[in-house]
Amino acid sequence: MTHKGHDHRKCMALFEKMSEYIDRELDEEARALVDAHIRACCHCQACYETLQRTVDLCRSSAADYPLPDSLSEKLRAMIEAAGR
Ligand SMILES: [Zn+2]
């Protein structure tokens, strides 16, 4: 599977911002960029949905529950695989 025109570097940069995006810690400009990329990129969209679901789960069970490292690793691997 090839992803012509898909800028893998953008995906990695987006991944770094995704948790801040979910926590609404980004300013308006950065949020708009992340938002636009998530809409345009199915890999990041899948990644975002997984992350969002996990964050929701964590929040409903315990306050300030940190994201498990294994999950961020899994999502990072997803994006890396998508860029190949
Ligand atoms: Zn992407």
PDB file of N, CA and C and ligand atoms in Angstrom:
ATOM      1  N   MET A   1       0.843  -1.205   0.000  1.00  0.00           N
ATOM      2  CA  MET A   1       0.000   0.000   0.000  1.00  0.00           C
ATOM      3  C   MET A   1       0.879   1.256   0.000  1.00  0.00           C
ATOM      4  N   THR A   2       0.648   2.128  -0.927  1.00  0.00           N
ATOM      5  CA  THR A   2       1.429   3.367  -0.964  1.00  0.00           C
ATOM      6  C   THR A   2       0.530   4.551  -0.634  1.00  0.00           C
ATOM      7  N   HIS A   3       1.161   5.580  -0.112  1.00  0.00           N
ATOM      8  CA  HIS A   3       0.409   6.782   0.235  1.00  0.00           C
ATOM      9  C   HIS A   3       1.015   7.956  -0.509  1.00  0.00           C
ATOM     10  N   LYS A   4       0.624   8.093  -1.754  1.00  0.00           N
ATOM     11  CA  LYS A   4       1.191   9.144  -2.553  1.00  0.00           C
ATOM     12  C   LYS A   4       0.761  10.519  -2.018  1.00  0.00           C
ATOM     13  N   GLY A   5       1.757  11.381  -1.856  1.00  0.00           N
ATOM     14  CA  GLY A   5       1.444  12.716  -1.385  1.00  0.00           C
ATOM     15  C   GLY A   5       1.187  12.798   0.110  1.00  0.00           C
ATOM     16  N   HIS A   6       1.345  11.669   0.782  1.00  0.00           N
ATOM     17  CA  HIS A   6       1.120  11.691   2.219  1.00  0.00           C
ATOM     18  C   HIS A   6       2.398  12.118   2.939  1.00  0.00           C
ATOM     19  N   ASP A   7       2.318  13.210   3.669  1.00  0.00           N
ATOM     20  CA  ASP A   7       3.506  13.719   4.348  1.00  0.00           C
ATOM     21  C   ASP A   7       3.630  13.096   5.732  1.00  0.00           C
ATOM     22  N   HIS A   8       4.496  12.108   5.784  1.00  0.00           N
ATOM     23  CA  HIS A   8       4.678  11.348   7.006  1.00  0.00           C
ATOM     24  C   HIS A   8       5.179  12.225   8.154  1.00  0.00           C
ATOM     25  N   ARG A   9       6.001  13.213   7.829  1.00  0.00           N
ATOM     26  CA  ARG A   9       6.535  14.076   8.890  1.00  0.00           C
ATOM     27  C   ARG A   9       5.415  14.835   9.589  1.00  0.00           C
ATOM     28  N   LYS A  10       4.402  15.193   8.817  1.00  0.00           N
ATOM     29  CA  LYS A  10       3.254  15.892   9.411  1.00  0.00           C
ATOM     30  C   LYS A  10       2.543  14.995  10.405  1.00  0.00           C
ATOM     31  N   CYS A  11       2.450  13.706  10.060  1.00  0.00           N
ATOM     32  CA  CYS A  11       1.781  12.764  10.952  1.00  0.00           C
ATOM     33  C   CYS A  11       2.531  12.666  12.270  1.00  0.00           C
ATOM     34  N   MET A  12       3.847  12.578  12.213  1.00  0.00           N
ATOM     35  CA  MET A  12       4.627  12.463  13.431  1.00  0.00           C
ATOM     36  C   MET A  12       4.518  13.742  14.266  1.00  0.00           C
ATOM     37  N   ALA A  13       4.539  14.879  13.606  1.00  0.00           N
ATOM     38  CA  ALA A  13       4.397  16.150  14.323  1.00  0.00           C
ATOM     39  C   ALA A  13       3.014  16.231  14.955  1.00  0.00           C
ATOM     40  N   LEU A  14       2.039  15.734  14.229  1.00  0.00           N
ATOM     41  CA  LEU A  14       0.678  15.757  14.740  1.00  0.00           C
ATOM     42  C   LEU A  14       0.531  14.845  15.953  1.00  0.00           C
ATOM     43  N   PHE A  15       1.179  13.706  15.856  1.00  0.00           N
ATOM     44  CA  PHE A  15       1.101  12.752  16.961  1.00  0.00           C
ATOM     45  C   PHE A  15       1.592  13.373  18.260  1.00  0.00           C
ATOM     46  N   GLU A  16       2.662  14.154  18.153  1.00  0.00           N
ATOM     47  CA  GLU A  16       3.219  14.811  19.347  1.00  0.00           C
ATOM     48  C   GLU A  16       2.197  15.770  19.972  1.00  0.00           C
ATOM     49  N   LYS A  17       1.336  16.331  19.121  1.00  0.00           N
ATOM     50  CA  LYS A  17       0.398  17.350  19.604  1.00  0.00           C
ATOM     51  C   LYS A  17      -0.966  16.781  19.980  1.00  0.00           C
ATOM     52  N   MET A  18      -1.162  15.505  19.632  1.00  0.00           N
ATOM     53  CA  MET A  18      -2.502  14.958  19.735  1.00  0.00           C
ATOM     54  C   MET A  18      -3.064  14.955  21.158  1.00  0.00           C
ATOM     55  N   SER A  19      -2.233  14.616  22.125  1.00  0.00           N
ATOM     56  CA  SER A  19      -2.755  14.581  23.498  1.00  0.00           C
ATOM     57  C   SER A  19      -3.063  15.985  23.996  1.00  0.00           C
ATOM     58  N   GLU A  20      -2.257  16.948  23.565  1.00  0.00           N
ATOM     59  CA  GLU A  20      -2.538  18.344  23.930  1.00  0.00           C
ATOM     60  C   GLU A  20      -3.824  18.814  23.262  1.00  0.00           C
ATOM     61  N   TYR A  21      -4.020  18.343  22.043  1.00  0.00           N
ATOM     62  CA  TYR A  21      -5.241  18.674  21.306  1.00  0.00           C
ATOM     63  C   TYR A  21      -6.456  18.155  22.059  1.00  0.00           C
ATOM     64  N   ILE A  22      -6.378  16.915  22.510  1.00  0.00           N
ATOM     65  CA  ILE A  22      -7.488  16.299  23.238  1.00  0.00           C
ATOM     66  C   ILE A  22      -7.716  17.020  24.563  1.00  0.00           C
ATOM     67  N   ASP A  23      -6.632  17.433  25.196  1.00  0.00           N
ATOM     68  CA  ASP A  23      -6.746  18.163  26.470  1.00  0.00           C
ATOM     69  C   ASP A  23      -7.068  19.641  26.260  1.00  0.00           C
ATOM     70  N   ARG A  24      -7.181  20.056  25.016  1.00  0.00           N
ATOM     71  CA  ARG A  24      -7.463  21.458  24.662  1.00  0.00           C
ATOM     72  C   ARG A  24      -6.408  22.411  25.202  1.00  0.00           C
ATOM     73  N   GLU A  25      -5.172  21.978  25.091  1.00  0.00           N
ATOM     74  CA  GLU A  25      -4.078  22.803  25.580  1.00  0.00           C
ATOM     75  C   GLU A  25      -3.412  23.601  24.461  1.00  0.00           C
ATOM     76  N   LEU A  26      -3.855  23.367  23.225  1.00  0.00           N
ATOM     77  CA  LEU A  26      -3.246  24.055  22.090  1.00  0.00           C
ATOM     78  C   LEU A  26      -3.931  25.400  21.860  1.00  0.00           C
ATOM     79  N   ASP A  27      -3.174  26.343  21.295  1.00  0.00           N
ATOM     80  CA  ASP A  27      -3.828  27.596  20.922  1.00  0.00           C
ATOM     81  C   ASP A  27      -4.650  27.375  19.649  1.00  0.00           C
ATOM     82  N   GLU A  28      -5.414  28.372  19.289  1.00  0.00           N
ATOM     83  CA  GLU A  28      -6.381  28.207  18.216  1.00  0.00           C
ATOM     84  C   GLU A  28      -5.743  27.809  16.886  1.00  0.00           C
ATOM     85  N   GLU A  29      -4.594  28.420  16.593  1.00  0.00           N
ATOM     86  CA  GLU A  29      -3.908  28.163  15.329  1.00  0.00           C
ATOM     87  C   GLU A  29      -3.429  26.711  15.253  1.00  0.00           C
ATOM     88  N   ALA A  30      -2.799  26.245  16.328  1.00  0.00           N
ATOM     89  CA  ALA A  30      -2.289  24.874  16.369  1.00  0.00           C
ATOM     90  C   ALA A  30      -3.438  23.875  16.326  1.00  0.00           C
ATOM     91  N   ARG A  31      -4.525  24.220  16.992  1.00  0.00           N
ATOM     92  CA  ARG A  31      -5.680  23.334  17.016  1.00  0.00           C
ATOM     93  C   ARG A  31      -6.287  23.191  15.626  1.00  0.00           C
ATOM     94  N   ALA A  32      -6.342  24.288  14.892  1.00  0.00           N
ATOM     95  CA  ALA A  32      -6.890  24.264  13.541  1.00  0.00           C
ATOM     96  C   ALA A  32      -6.043  23.380  12.626  1.00  0.00           C
ATOM     97  N   LEU A  33      -4.723  23.437  12.806  1.00  0.00           N
ATOM     98  CA  LEU A  33      -3.818  22.616  11.999  1.00  0.00           C
ATOM     99  C   LEU A  33      -4.040  21.132  12.275  1.00  0.00           C
ATOM    100  N   VAL A  34      -4.114  20.794  13.555  1.00  0.00           N
ATOM    101  CA  VAL A  34      -4.331  19.400  13.938  1.00  0.00           C
ATOM    102  C   VAL A  34      -5.681  18.938  13.417  1.00  0.00           C
ATOM    103  N   ASP A  35      -6.678  19.778  13.594  1.00  0.00           N
ATOM    104  CA  ASP A  35      -8.026  19.485  13.147  1.00  0.00           C
ATOM    105  C   ASP A  35      -8.066  19.187  11.652  1.00  0.00           C
ATOM    106  N   ALA A  36      -7.424  20.043  10.863  1.00  0.00           N
ATOM    107  CA  ALA A  36      -7.426  19.878   9.406  1.00  0.00           C
ATOM    108  C   ALA A  36      -6.717  18.585   9.010  1.00  0.00           C
ATOM    109  N   HIS A  37      -5.611  18.292   9.683  1.00  0.00           N
ATOM    110  CA  HIS A  37      -4.880  17.072   9.334  1.00  0.00           C
ATOM    111  C   HIS A  37      -5.678  15.822   9.687  1.00  0.00           C
ATOM    112  N   ILE A  38      -6.316  15.827  10.852  1.00  0.00           N
ATOM    113  CA  ILE A  38      -7.108  14.662  11.256  1.00  0.00           C
ATOM    114  C   ILE A  38      -8.216  14.387  10.241  1.00  0.00           C
ATOM    115  N   ARG A  39      -8.837  15.452   9.736  1.00  0.00           N
ATOM    116  CA  ARG A  39      -9.899  15.280   8.741  1.00  0.00           C
ATOM    117  C   ARG A  39      -9.366  14.719   7.422  1.00  0.00           C
ATOM    118  N   ALA A  40      -8.145  15.110   7.073  1.00  0.00           N
ATOM    119  CA  ALA A  40      -7.604  14.741   5.765  1.00  0.00           C
ATOM    120  C   ALA A  40      -6.872  13.407   5.775  1.00  0.00           C
ATOM    121  N   CYS A  41      -6.451  12.938   6.947  1.00  0.00           N
ATOM    122  CA  CYS A  41      -5.574  11.769   7.015  1.00  0.00           C
ATOM    123  C   CYS A  41      -6.261  10.650   7.791  1.00  0.00           C
ATOM    124  N   CYS A  42      -6.568   9.554   7.100  1.00  0.00           N
ATOM    125  CA  CYS A  42      -7.340   8.496   7.748  1.00  0.00           C
ATOM    126  C   CYS A  42      -6.541   7.801   8.843  1.00  0.00           C
ATOM    127  N   HIS A  43      -5.199   7.778   8.692  1.00  0.00           N
ATOM    128  CA  HIS A  43      -4.374   7.140   9.726  1.00  0.00           C
ATOM    129  C   HIS A  43      -4.419   7.936  11.017  1.00  0.00           C
ATOM    130  N   CYS A  44      -4.264   9.227  10.883  1.00  0.00           N
ATOM    131  CA  CYS A  44      -4.287  10.075  12.063  1.00  0.00           C
ATOM    132  C   CYS A  44      -5.680  10.106  12.672  1.00  0.00           C
ATOM    133  N   GLN A  45      -6.686   9.988  11.836  1.00  0.00           N
ATOM    134  CA  GLN A  45      -8.055   9.961  12.320  1.00  0.00           C
ATOM    135  C   GLN A  45      -8.287   8.726  13.188  1.00  0.00           C
ATOM    136  N   ALA A  46      -7.841   7.580  12.712  1.00  0.00           N
ATOM    137  CA  ALA A  46      -7.973   6.338  13.475  1.00  0.00           C
ATOM    138  C   ALA A  46      -7.205   6.441  14.786  1.00  0.00           C
ATOM    139  N   CYS A  47      -6.035   7.018  14.680  1.00  0.00           N
ATOM    140  CA  CYS A  47      -5.176   7.204  15.829  1.00  0.00           C
ATOM    141  C   CYS A  47      -5.842   8.125  16.856  1.00  0.00           C
ATOM    142  N   TYR A  48      -6.378   9.211  16.358  1.00  0.00           N
ATOM    143  CA  TYR A  48      -7.035  10.189  17.206  1.00  0.00           C
ATOM    144  C   TYR A  48      -8.245   9.581  17.916  1.00  0.00           C
ATOM    145  N   GLU A  49      -9.030   8.805  17.178  1.00  0.00           N
ATOM    146  CA  GLU A  49     -10.215   8.198  17.774  1.00  0.00           C
ATOM    147  C   GLU A  49      -9.848   7.222  18.875  1.00  0.00           C
ATOM    148  N   THR A  50      -8.787   6.445  18.635  1.00  0.00           N
ATOM    149  CA  THR A  50      -8.318   5.508  19.657  1.00  0.00           C
ATOM    150  C   THR A  50      -7.864   6.256  20.906  1.00  0.00           C
ATOM    151  N   LEU A  51      -7.107   7.299  20.686  1.00  0.00           N
ATOM    152  CA  LEU A  51      -6.585   8.092  21.791  1.00  0.00           C
ATOM    153  C   LEU A  51      -7.725   8.761  22.560  1.00  0.00           C
ATOM    154  N   GLN A  52      -8.653   9.336  21.811  1.00  0.00           N
ATOM    155  CA  GLN A  52      -9.789  10.016  22.434  1.00  0.00           C
ATOM    156  C   GLN A  52     -10.611   9.053  23.288  1.00  0.00           C
ATOM    157  N   ARG A  53     -10.854   7.874  22.755  1.00  0.00           N
ATOM    158  CA  ARG A  53     -11.627   6.871  23.483  1.00  0.00           C
ATOM    159  C   ARG A  53     -10.919   6.482  24.775  1.00  0.00           C
ATOM    160  N   THR A  54      -9.607   6.286  24.667  1.00  0.00           N
ATOM    161  CA  THR A  54      -8.825   5.888  25.832  1.00  0.00           C
ATOM    162  C   THR A  54      -8.832   6.978  26.892  1.00  0.00           C
ATOM    163  N   VAL A  55      -8.677   8.217  26.442  1.00  0.00           N
ATOM    164  CA  VAL A  55      -8.681   9.340  27.374  1.00  0.00           C
ATOM    165  C   VAL A  55     -10.041   9.451  28.071  1.00  0.00           C
ATOM    166  N   ASP A  56     -11.117   9.271  27.308  1.00  0.00           N
ATOM    167  CA  ASP A  56     -12.451   9.305  27.893  1.00  0.00           C
ATOM    168  C   ASP A  56     -12.612   8.224  28.957  1.00  0.00           C
ATOM    169  N   LEU A  57     -12.148   7.033  28.631  1.00  0.00           N
ATOM    170  CA  LEU A  57     -12.205   5.901  29.552  1.00  0.00           C
ATOM    171  C   LEU A  57     -11.456   6.210  30.838  1.00  0.00           C
ATOM    172  N   CYS A  58     -10.244   6.731  30.676  1.00  0.00           N
ATOM    173  CA  CYS A  58      -9.407   7.049  31.826  1.00  0.00           C
ATOM    174  C   CYS A  58     -10.079   8.103  32.692  1.00  0.00           C
ATOM    175  N   ARG A  59     -10.684   9.084  32.043  1.00  0.00           N
ATOM    176  CA  ARG A  59     -11.295  10.173  32.795  1.00  0.00           C
ATOM    177  C   ARG A  59     -12.523   9.718  33.563  1.00  0.00           C
ATOM    178  N   SER A  60     -13.244   8.756  32.995  1.00  0.00           N
ATOM    179  CA  SER A  60     -14.444   8.311  33.684  1.00  0.00           C
ATOM    180  C   SER A  60     -14.099   7.393  34.850  1.00  0.00           C
ATOM    181  N   SER A  61     -12.917   6.788  34.835  1.00  0.00           N
ATOM    182  CA  SER A  61     -12.559   5.880  35.921  1.00  0.00           C
ATOM    183  C   SER A  61     -11.719   6.575  36.993  1.00  0.00           C
ATOM    184  N   ALA A  62     -10.800   7.431  36.578  1.00  0.00           N
ATOM    185  CA  ALA A  62      -9.952   8.101  37.564  1.00  0.00           C
ATOM    186  C   ALA A  62      -9.480   9.437  37.009  1.00  0.00           C
ATOM    187  N   ALA A  63      -9.386  10.425  37.877  1.00  0.00           N
ATOM    188  CA  ALA A  63      -8.920  11.735  37.446  1.00  0.00           C
ATOM    189  C   ALA A  63      -7.417  11.702  37.202  1.00  0.00           C
ATOM    190  N   ASP A  64      -6.995  12.417  36.149  1.00  0.00           N
ATOM    191  CA  ASP A  64      -5.567  12.563  35.856  1.00  0.00           C
ATOM    192  C   ASP A  64      -4.830  11.233  35.720  1.00  0.00           C
ATOM    193  N   TYR A  65      -5.509  10.288  35.166  1.00  0.00           N
ATOM    194  CA  TYR A  65      -4.866   8.992  34.928  1.00  0.00           C
ATOM    195  C   TYR A  65      -3.927   9.140  33.735  1.00  0.00           C
ATOM    196  N   PRO A  66      -2.643   8.849  33.901  1.00  0.00           N
ATOM    197  CA  PRO A  66      -1.723   9.038  32.777  1.00  0.00           C
ATOM    198  C   PRO A  66      -1.942   7.995  31.685  1.00  0.00           C
ATOM    199  N   LEU A  67      -1.724   8.409  30.477  1.00  0.00           N
ATOM    200  CA  LEU A  67      -1.839   7.507  29.337  1.00  0.00           C
ATOM    201  C   LEU A  67      -0.750   6.438  29.447  1.00  0.00           C
ATOM    202  N   PRO A  68      -1.130   5.174  29.362  1.00  0.00           N
ATOM    203  CA  PRO A  68      -0.084   4.151  29.456  1.00  0.00           C
ATOM    204  C   PRO A  68       0.917   4.260  28.311  1.00  0.00           C
ATOM    205  N   ASP A  69       2.181   4.057  28.635  1.00  0.00           N
ATOM    206  CA  ASP A  69       3.244   4.136  27.625  1.00  0.00           C
ATOM    207  C   ASP A  69       2.993   3.169  26.481  1.00  0.00           C
ATOM    208  N   SER A  70       2.459   2.005  26.831  1.00  0.00           N
ATOM    209  CA  SER A  70       2.247   0.992  25.799  1.00  0.00           C
ATOM    210  C   SER A  70       1.293   1.509  24.731  1.00  0.00           C
ATOM    211  N   LEU A  71       0.318   2.308  25.134  1.00  0.00           N
ATOM    212  CA  LEU A  71      -0.631   2.830  24.148  1.00  0.00           C
ATOM    213  C   LEU A  71       0.032   3.863  23.241  1.00  0.00           C
ATOM    214  N   SER A  72       0.769   4.790  23.830  1.00  0.00           N
ATOM    215  CA  SER A  72       1.431   5.777  22.960  1.00  0.00           C
ATOM    216  C   SER A  72       2.386   5.088  22.009  1.00  0.00           C
ATOM    217  N   GLU A  73       3.049   4.043  22.488  1.00  0.00           N
ATOM    218  CA  GLU A  73       3.948   3.285  21.608  1.00  0.00           C
ATOM    219  C   GLU A  73       3.175   2.641  20.464  1.00  0.00           C
ATOM    220  N   LYS A  74       2.011   2.104  20.782  1.00  0.00           N
ATOM    221  CA  LYS A  74       1.190   1.428  19.781  1.00  0.00           C
ATOM    222  C   LYS A  74       0.727   2.422  18.719  1.00  0.00           C
ATOM    223  N   LEU A  75       0.285   3.588  19.180  1.00  0.00           N
ATOM    224  CA  LEU A  75      -0.207   4.596  18.247  1.00  0.00           C
ATOM    225  C   LEU A  75       0.926   5.141  17.390  1.00  0.00           C
ATOM    226  N   ARG A  76       2.077   5.320  18.019  1.00  0.00           N
ATOM    227  CA  ARG A  76       3.242   5.797  17.263  1.00  0.00           C
ATOM    228  C   ARG A  76       3.608   4.785  16.173  1.00  0.00           C
ATOM    229  N   ALA A  77       3.563   3.511  16.523  1.00  0.00           N
ATOM    230  CA  ALA A  77       3.877   2.451  15.551  1.00  0.00           C
ATOM    231  C   ALA A  77       2.871   2.463  14.404  1.00  0.00           C
ATOM    232  N   MET A  78       1.601   2.732  14.734  1.00  0.00           N
ATOM    233  CA  MET A  78       0.556   2.812  13.722  1.00  0.00           C
ATOM    234  C   MET A  78       0.884   3.891  12.697  1.00  0.00           C
ATOM    235  N   ILE A  79       1.267   5.052  13.199  1.00  0.00           N
ATOM    236  CA  ILE A  79       1.566   6.171  12.316  1.00  0.00           C
ATOM    237  C   ILE A  79       2.832   5.900  11.513  1.00  0.00           C
ATOM    238  N   GLU A  80       3.796   5.297  12.179  1.00  0.00           N
ATOM    239  CA  GLU A  80       5.039   4.984  11.475  1.00  0.00           C
ATOM    240  C   GLU A  80       4.803   3.999  10.361  1.00  0.00           C
ATOM    241  N   ALA A  81       3.983   2.992  10.631  1.00  0.00           N
ATOM    242  CA  ALA A  81       3.657   1.985   9.624  1.00  0.00           C
ATOM    243  C   ALA A  81       2.894   2.624   8.466  1.00  0.00           C
ATOM    244  N   ALA A  82       2.042   3.571   8.772  1.00  0.00           N
ATOM    245  CA  ALA A  82       1.240   4.226   7.746  1.00  0.00           C
ATOM    246  C   ALA A  82       2.118   5.057   6.805  1.00  0.00           C
ATOM    247  N   GLY A  83       3.220   5.566   7.324  1.00  0.00           N
ATOM    248  CA  GLY A  83       4.072   6.409   6.507  1.00  0.00           C
ATOM    249  C   GLY A  83       5.005   5.660   5.595  1.00  0.00           C
ATOM    250  N   ARG A  84       5.022   4.347   5.733  1.00  0.00           N
ATOM    251  CA  ARG A  84       5.931   3.543   4.915  1.00  0.00           C
ATOM    252  C   ARG A  84       5.299   3.149   3.597  1.00  0.00           C
TER     253      ARG A  84
HETATM  254 ZN    ZN B   1      -1.562  11.859   9.212  1.00  0.00          ZN
END
